[in-house]
mmCIF file of C-alpha atoms in Angstrom:
data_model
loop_
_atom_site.group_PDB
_atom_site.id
_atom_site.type_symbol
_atom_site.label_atom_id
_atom_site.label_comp_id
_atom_site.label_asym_id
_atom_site.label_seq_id
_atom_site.Cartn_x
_atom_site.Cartn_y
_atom_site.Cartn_z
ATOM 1 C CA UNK A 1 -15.607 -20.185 -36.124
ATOM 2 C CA UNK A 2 -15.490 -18.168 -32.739
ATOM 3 C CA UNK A 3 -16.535 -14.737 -32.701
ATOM 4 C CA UNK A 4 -15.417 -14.463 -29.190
ATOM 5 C CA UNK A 5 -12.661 -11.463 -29.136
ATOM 6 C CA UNK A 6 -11.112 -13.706 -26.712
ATOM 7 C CA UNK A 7 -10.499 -16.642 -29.019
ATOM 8 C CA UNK A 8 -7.130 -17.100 -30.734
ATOM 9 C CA UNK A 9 -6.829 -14.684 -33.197
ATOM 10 C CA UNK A 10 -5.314 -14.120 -35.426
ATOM 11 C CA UNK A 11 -3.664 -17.079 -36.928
ATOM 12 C CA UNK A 12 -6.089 -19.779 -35.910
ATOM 13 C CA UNK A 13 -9.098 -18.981 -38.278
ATOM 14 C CA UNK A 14 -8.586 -22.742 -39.697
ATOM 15 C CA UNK A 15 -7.843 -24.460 -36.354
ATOM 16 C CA UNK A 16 -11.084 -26.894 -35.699
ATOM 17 C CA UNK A 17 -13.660 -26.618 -32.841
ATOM 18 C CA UNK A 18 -13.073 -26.609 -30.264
ATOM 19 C CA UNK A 19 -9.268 -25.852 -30.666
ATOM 20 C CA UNK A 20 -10.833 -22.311 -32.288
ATOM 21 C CA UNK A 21 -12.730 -20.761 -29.292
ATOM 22 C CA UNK A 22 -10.880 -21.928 -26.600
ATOM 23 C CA UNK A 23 -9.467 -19.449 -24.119
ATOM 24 C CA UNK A 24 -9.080 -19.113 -20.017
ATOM 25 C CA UNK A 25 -11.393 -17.466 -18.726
ATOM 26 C CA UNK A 26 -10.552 -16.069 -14.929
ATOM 27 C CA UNK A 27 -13.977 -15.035 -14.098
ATOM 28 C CA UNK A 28 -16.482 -17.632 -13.547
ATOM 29 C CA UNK A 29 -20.302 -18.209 -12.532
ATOM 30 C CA UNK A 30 -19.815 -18.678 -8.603
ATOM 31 C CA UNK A 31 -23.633 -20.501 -8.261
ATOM 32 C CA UNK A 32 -23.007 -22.842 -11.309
ATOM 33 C CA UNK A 33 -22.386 -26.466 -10.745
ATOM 34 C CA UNK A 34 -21.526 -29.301 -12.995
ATOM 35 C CA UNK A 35 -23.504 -32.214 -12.991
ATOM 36 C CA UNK A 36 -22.104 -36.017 -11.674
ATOM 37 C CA UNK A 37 -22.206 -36.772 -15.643
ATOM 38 C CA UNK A 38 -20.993 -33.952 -16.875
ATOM 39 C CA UNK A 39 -17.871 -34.505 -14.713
ATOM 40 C CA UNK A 40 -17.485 -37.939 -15.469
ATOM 41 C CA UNK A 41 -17.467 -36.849 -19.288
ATOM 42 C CA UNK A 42 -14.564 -35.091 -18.266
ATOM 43 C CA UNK A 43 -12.819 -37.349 -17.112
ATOM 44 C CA UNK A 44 -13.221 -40.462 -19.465
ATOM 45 C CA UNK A 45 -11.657 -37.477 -22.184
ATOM 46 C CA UNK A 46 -8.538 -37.669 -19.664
ATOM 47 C CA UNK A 47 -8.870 -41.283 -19.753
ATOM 48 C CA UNK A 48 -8.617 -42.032 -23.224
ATOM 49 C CA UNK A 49 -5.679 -39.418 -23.714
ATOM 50 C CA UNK A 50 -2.253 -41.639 -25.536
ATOM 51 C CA UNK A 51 0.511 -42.557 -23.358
ATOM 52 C CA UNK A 52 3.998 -44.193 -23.482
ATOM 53 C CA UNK A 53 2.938 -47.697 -23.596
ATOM 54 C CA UNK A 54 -0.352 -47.495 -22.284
ATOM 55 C CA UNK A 55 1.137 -46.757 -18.625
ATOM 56 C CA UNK A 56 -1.596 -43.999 -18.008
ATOM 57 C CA UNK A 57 0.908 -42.292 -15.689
ATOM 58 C CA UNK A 58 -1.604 -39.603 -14.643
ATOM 59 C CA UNK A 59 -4.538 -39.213 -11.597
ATOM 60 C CA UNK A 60 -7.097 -36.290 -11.259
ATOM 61 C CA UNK A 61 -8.433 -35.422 -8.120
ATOM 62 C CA UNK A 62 -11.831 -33.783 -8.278
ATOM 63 C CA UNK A 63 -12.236 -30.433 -6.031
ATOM 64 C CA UNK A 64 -16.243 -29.884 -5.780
ATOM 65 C CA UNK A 65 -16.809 -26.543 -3.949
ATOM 66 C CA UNK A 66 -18.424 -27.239 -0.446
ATOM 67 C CA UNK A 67 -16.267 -30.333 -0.306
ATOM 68 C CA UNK A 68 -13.367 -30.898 1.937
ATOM 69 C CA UNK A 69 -11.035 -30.872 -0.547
ATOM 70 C CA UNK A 70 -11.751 -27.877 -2.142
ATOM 71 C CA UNK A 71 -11.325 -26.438 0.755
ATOM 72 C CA UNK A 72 -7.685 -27.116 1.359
ATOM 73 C CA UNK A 73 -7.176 -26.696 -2.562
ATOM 74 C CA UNK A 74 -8.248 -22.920 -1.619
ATOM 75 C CA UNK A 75 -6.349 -22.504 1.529
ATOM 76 C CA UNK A 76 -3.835 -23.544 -0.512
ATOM 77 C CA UNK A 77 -3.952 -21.015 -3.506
ATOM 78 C CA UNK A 78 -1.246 -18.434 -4.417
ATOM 79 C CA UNK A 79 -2.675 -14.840 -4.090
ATOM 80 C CA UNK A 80 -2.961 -14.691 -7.360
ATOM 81 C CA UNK A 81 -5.100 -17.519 -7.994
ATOM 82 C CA UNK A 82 -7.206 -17.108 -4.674
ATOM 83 C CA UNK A 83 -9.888 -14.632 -5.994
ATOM 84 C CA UNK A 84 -11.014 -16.216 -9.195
ATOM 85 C CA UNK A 85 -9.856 -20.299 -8.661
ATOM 86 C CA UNK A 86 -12.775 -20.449 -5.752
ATOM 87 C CA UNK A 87 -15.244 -19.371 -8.359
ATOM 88 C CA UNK A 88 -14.781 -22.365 -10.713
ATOM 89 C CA UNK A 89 -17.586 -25.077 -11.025
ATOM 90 C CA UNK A 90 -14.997 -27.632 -10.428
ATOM 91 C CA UNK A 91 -11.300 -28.182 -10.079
ATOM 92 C CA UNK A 92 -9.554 -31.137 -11.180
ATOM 93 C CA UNK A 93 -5.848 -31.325 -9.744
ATOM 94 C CA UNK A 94 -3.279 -33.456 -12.246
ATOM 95 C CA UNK A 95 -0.803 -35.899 -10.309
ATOM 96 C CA UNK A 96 1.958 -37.613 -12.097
ATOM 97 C CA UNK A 97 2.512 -41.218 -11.146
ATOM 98 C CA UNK A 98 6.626 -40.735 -11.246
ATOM 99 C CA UNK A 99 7.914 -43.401 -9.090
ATOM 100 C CA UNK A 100 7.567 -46.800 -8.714
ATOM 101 C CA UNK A 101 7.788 -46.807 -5.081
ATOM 102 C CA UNK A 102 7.551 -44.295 -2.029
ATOM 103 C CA UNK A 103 11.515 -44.144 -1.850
ATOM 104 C CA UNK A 104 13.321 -41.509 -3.280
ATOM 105 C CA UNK A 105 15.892 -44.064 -4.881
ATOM 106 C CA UNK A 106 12.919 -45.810 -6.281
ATOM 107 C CA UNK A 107 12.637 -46.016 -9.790
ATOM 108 C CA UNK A 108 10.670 -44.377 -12.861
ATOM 109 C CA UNK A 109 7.443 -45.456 -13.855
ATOM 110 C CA UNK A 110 7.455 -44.007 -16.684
ATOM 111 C CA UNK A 111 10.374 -41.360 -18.382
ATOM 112 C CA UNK A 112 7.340 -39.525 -20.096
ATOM 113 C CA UNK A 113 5.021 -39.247 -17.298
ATOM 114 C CA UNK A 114 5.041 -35.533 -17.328
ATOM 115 C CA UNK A 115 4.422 -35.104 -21.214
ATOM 116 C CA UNK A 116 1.557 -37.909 -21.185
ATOM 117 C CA UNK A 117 -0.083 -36.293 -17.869
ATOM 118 C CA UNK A 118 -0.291 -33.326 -20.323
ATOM 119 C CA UNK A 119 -2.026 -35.057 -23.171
ATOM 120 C CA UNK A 120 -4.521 -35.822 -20.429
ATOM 121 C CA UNK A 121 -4.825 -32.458 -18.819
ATOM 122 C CA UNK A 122 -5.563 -30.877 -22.665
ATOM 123 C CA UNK A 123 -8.117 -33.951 -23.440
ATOM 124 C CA UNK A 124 -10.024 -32.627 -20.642
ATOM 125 C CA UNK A 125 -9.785 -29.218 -21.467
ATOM 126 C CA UNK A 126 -10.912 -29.602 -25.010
ATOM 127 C CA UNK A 127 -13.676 -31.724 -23.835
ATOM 128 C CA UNK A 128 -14.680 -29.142 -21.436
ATOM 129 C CA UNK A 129 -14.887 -26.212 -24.114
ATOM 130 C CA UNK A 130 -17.203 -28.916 -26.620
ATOM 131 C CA UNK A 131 -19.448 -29.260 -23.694
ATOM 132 C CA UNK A 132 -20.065 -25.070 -23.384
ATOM 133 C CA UNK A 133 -17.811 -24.931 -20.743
ATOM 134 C CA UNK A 134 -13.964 -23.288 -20.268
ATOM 135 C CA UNK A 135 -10.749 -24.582 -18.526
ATOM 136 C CA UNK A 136 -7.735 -22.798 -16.959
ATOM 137 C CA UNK A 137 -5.126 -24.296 -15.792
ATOM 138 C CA UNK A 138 -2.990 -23.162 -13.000
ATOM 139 C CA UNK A 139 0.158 -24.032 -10.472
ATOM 140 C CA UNK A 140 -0.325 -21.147 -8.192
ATOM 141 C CA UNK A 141 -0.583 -23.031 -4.488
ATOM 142 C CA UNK A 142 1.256 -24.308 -2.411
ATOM 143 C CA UNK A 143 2.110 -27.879 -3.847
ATOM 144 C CA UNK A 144 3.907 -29.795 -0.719
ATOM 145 C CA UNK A 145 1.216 -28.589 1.501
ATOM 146 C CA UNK A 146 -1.511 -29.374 -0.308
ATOM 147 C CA UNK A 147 -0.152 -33.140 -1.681
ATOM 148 C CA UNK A 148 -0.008 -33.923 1.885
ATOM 149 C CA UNK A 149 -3.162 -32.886 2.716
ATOM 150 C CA UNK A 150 -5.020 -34.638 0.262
ATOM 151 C CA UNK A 151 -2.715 -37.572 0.999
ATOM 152 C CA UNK A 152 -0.764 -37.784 -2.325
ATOM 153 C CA UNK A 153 1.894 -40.766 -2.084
ATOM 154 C CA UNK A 154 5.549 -39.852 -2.397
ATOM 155 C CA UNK A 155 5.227 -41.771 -5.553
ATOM 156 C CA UNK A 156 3.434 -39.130 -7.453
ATOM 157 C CA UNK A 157 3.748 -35.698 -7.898
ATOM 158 C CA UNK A 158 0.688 -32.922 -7.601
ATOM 159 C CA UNK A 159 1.301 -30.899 -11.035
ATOM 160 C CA UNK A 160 -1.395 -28.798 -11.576
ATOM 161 C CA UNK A 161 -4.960 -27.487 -11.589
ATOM 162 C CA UNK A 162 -8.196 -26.836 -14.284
ATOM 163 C CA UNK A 163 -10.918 -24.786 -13.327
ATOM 164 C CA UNK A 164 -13.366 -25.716 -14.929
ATOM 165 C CA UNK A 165 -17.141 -23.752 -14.941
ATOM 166 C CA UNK A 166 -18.875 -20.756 -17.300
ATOM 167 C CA UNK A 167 -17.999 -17.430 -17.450
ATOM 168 C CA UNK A 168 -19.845 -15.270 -14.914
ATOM 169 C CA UNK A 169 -20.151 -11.426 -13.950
ATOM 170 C CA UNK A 170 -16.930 -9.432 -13.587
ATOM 171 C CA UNK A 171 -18.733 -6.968 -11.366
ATOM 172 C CA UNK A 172 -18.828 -9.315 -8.516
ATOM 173 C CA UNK A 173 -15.124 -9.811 -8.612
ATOM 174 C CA UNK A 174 -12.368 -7.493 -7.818
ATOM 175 C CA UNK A 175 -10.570 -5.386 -10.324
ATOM 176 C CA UNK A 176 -7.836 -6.842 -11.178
ATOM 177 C CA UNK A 177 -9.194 -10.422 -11.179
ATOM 178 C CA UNK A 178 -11.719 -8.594 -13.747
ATOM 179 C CA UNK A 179 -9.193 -7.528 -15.853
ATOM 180 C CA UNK A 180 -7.611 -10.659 -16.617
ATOM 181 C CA UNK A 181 -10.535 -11.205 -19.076
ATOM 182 C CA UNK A 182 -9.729 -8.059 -21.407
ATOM 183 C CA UNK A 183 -5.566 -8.609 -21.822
ATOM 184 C CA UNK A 184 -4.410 -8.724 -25.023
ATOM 185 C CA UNK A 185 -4.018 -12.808 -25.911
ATOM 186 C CA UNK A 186 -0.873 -13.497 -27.708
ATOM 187 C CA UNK A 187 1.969 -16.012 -29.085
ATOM 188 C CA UNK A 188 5.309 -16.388 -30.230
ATOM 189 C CA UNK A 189 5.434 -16.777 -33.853
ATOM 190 C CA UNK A 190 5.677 -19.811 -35.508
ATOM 191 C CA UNK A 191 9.495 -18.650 -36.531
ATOM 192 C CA UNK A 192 11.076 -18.924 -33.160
ATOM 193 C CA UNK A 193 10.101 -22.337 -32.171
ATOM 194 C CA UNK A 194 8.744 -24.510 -35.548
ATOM 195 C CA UNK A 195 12.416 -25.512 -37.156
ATOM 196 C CA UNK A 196 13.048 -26.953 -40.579
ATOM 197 C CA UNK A 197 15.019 -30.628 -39.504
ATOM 198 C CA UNK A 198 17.733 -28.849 -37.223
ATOM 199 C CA UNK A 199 17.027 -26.846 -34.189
ATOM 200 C CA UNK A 200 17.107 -22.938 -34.775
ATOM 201 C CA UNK A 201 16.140 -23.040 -38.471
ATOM 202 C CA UNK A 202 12.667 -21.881 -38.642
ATOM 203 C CA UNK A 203 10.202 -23.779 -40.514
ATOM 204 C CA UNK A 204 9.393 -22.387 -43.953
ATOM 205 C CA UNK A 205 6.332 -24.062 -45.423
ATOM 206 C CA UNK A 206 6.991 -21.853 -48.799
ATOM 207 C CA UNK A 207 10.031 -23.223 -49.225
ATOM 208 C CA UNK A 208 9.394 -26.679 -48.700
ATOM 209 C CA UNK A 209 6.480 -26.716 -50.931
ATOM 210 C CA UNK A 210 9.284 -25.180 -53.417
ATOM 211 C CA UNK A 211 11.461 -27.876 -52.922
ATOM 212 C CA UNK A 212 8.935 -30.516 -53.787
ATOM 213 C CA UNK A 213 9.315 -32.088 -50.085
#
């Protein structure tokens, strides 16, 4: 069990590593780098994520600071994102393979693309948090821009990113980036989304163990 403040708590103290400690960090370790392997671990925990059939509906594009690419990821970046995404060891972009041609009539490759692309995207982020490390995902850029400057066909769609790295020192970021660290983390309860069999009747595991169901 995570004694990390910044782990979910409370209501995850029986959730299993690394479900347990994971959290999104937005300060990272600027000079730390992954390693070819460790990156290619990564990405064979996408790779084995379930989808629809097998269809695999999902690419990652790997953004290595000092390469081309992340450099137009980080032209691209919402202000937001811009001062702590840079800071990442890595950044893998998700792109959902939607179409089954480059026309706009063309059609679906798969109905569940976005919903297995996310399967993938949390593989990798689990995988990254069992390794030491800690993911964030983000959408805060500009997305047609930056599709077309990394060449992304018009039959898939640029979703998302993950930083991925190690937390680093929040006095070599600004303020408010530094803050992002210390909010309060939160969810809704379990009542307003977990339903019993019929939409808007919250899930009561008292009363089905009552019930003998």
């Amino acid at each position: 069990m995570s004694d990390d403040p910044r782990a979910p708590q409370p209501g995850a103290e029986h959730l299993a590593e690394p479900l347990r400690s994971r959290w999104s960090p937005s300060v990272y370790d600027a000079a730390h780098r992954l390693g070819d392997d460790e990156v290619e671990t990564l990405l064979r925990a996408a790779q084995w994520a379930p989808s629809k059939g097998n269809t695999q509906p999902w690419a990652l594009i790997v953004c290595v600071p000092g390469t081309p690419g992340h450099d137009r990821l980080v032209e691209s970046l919402s202000r937001g994102n811009a001062g702590w995404v840079p800071r990442a060891s890595v950044v893998f972009l998700t792109v959902a393979h939607v179409r089954d041609g480059d026309g706009p009539d063309a059609p679906e490759y798969s109905d569940l693309a976005l919903y297995d692309v996310g399967q993938a995207a949390a593989h990798l982020t689990l995988q990254a948090r069992a390794m030491g490390l800690h993911a964030h995902q983000f959408a805060g850029f500009d997305h047609e821009a930056l599709a077309d400057a990394l060449g992304v066909p018009p039959s898939h769609r640029l979703l998302t990113g993950i930083a991925v790295g190690v937390p680093g020192d929040a006095g070599e970021v600004d303020e408010r980036t530094a803050a992002r660290d210390h909010r309060d983390r939160t969810r809704r309860p379990l009542s307003e989304w977990a339903f019993a069999g019929r939409f808007g009747e919250p899930y009561d595991a008292s009363a089905v163990a009552d019930s003998g169901t």
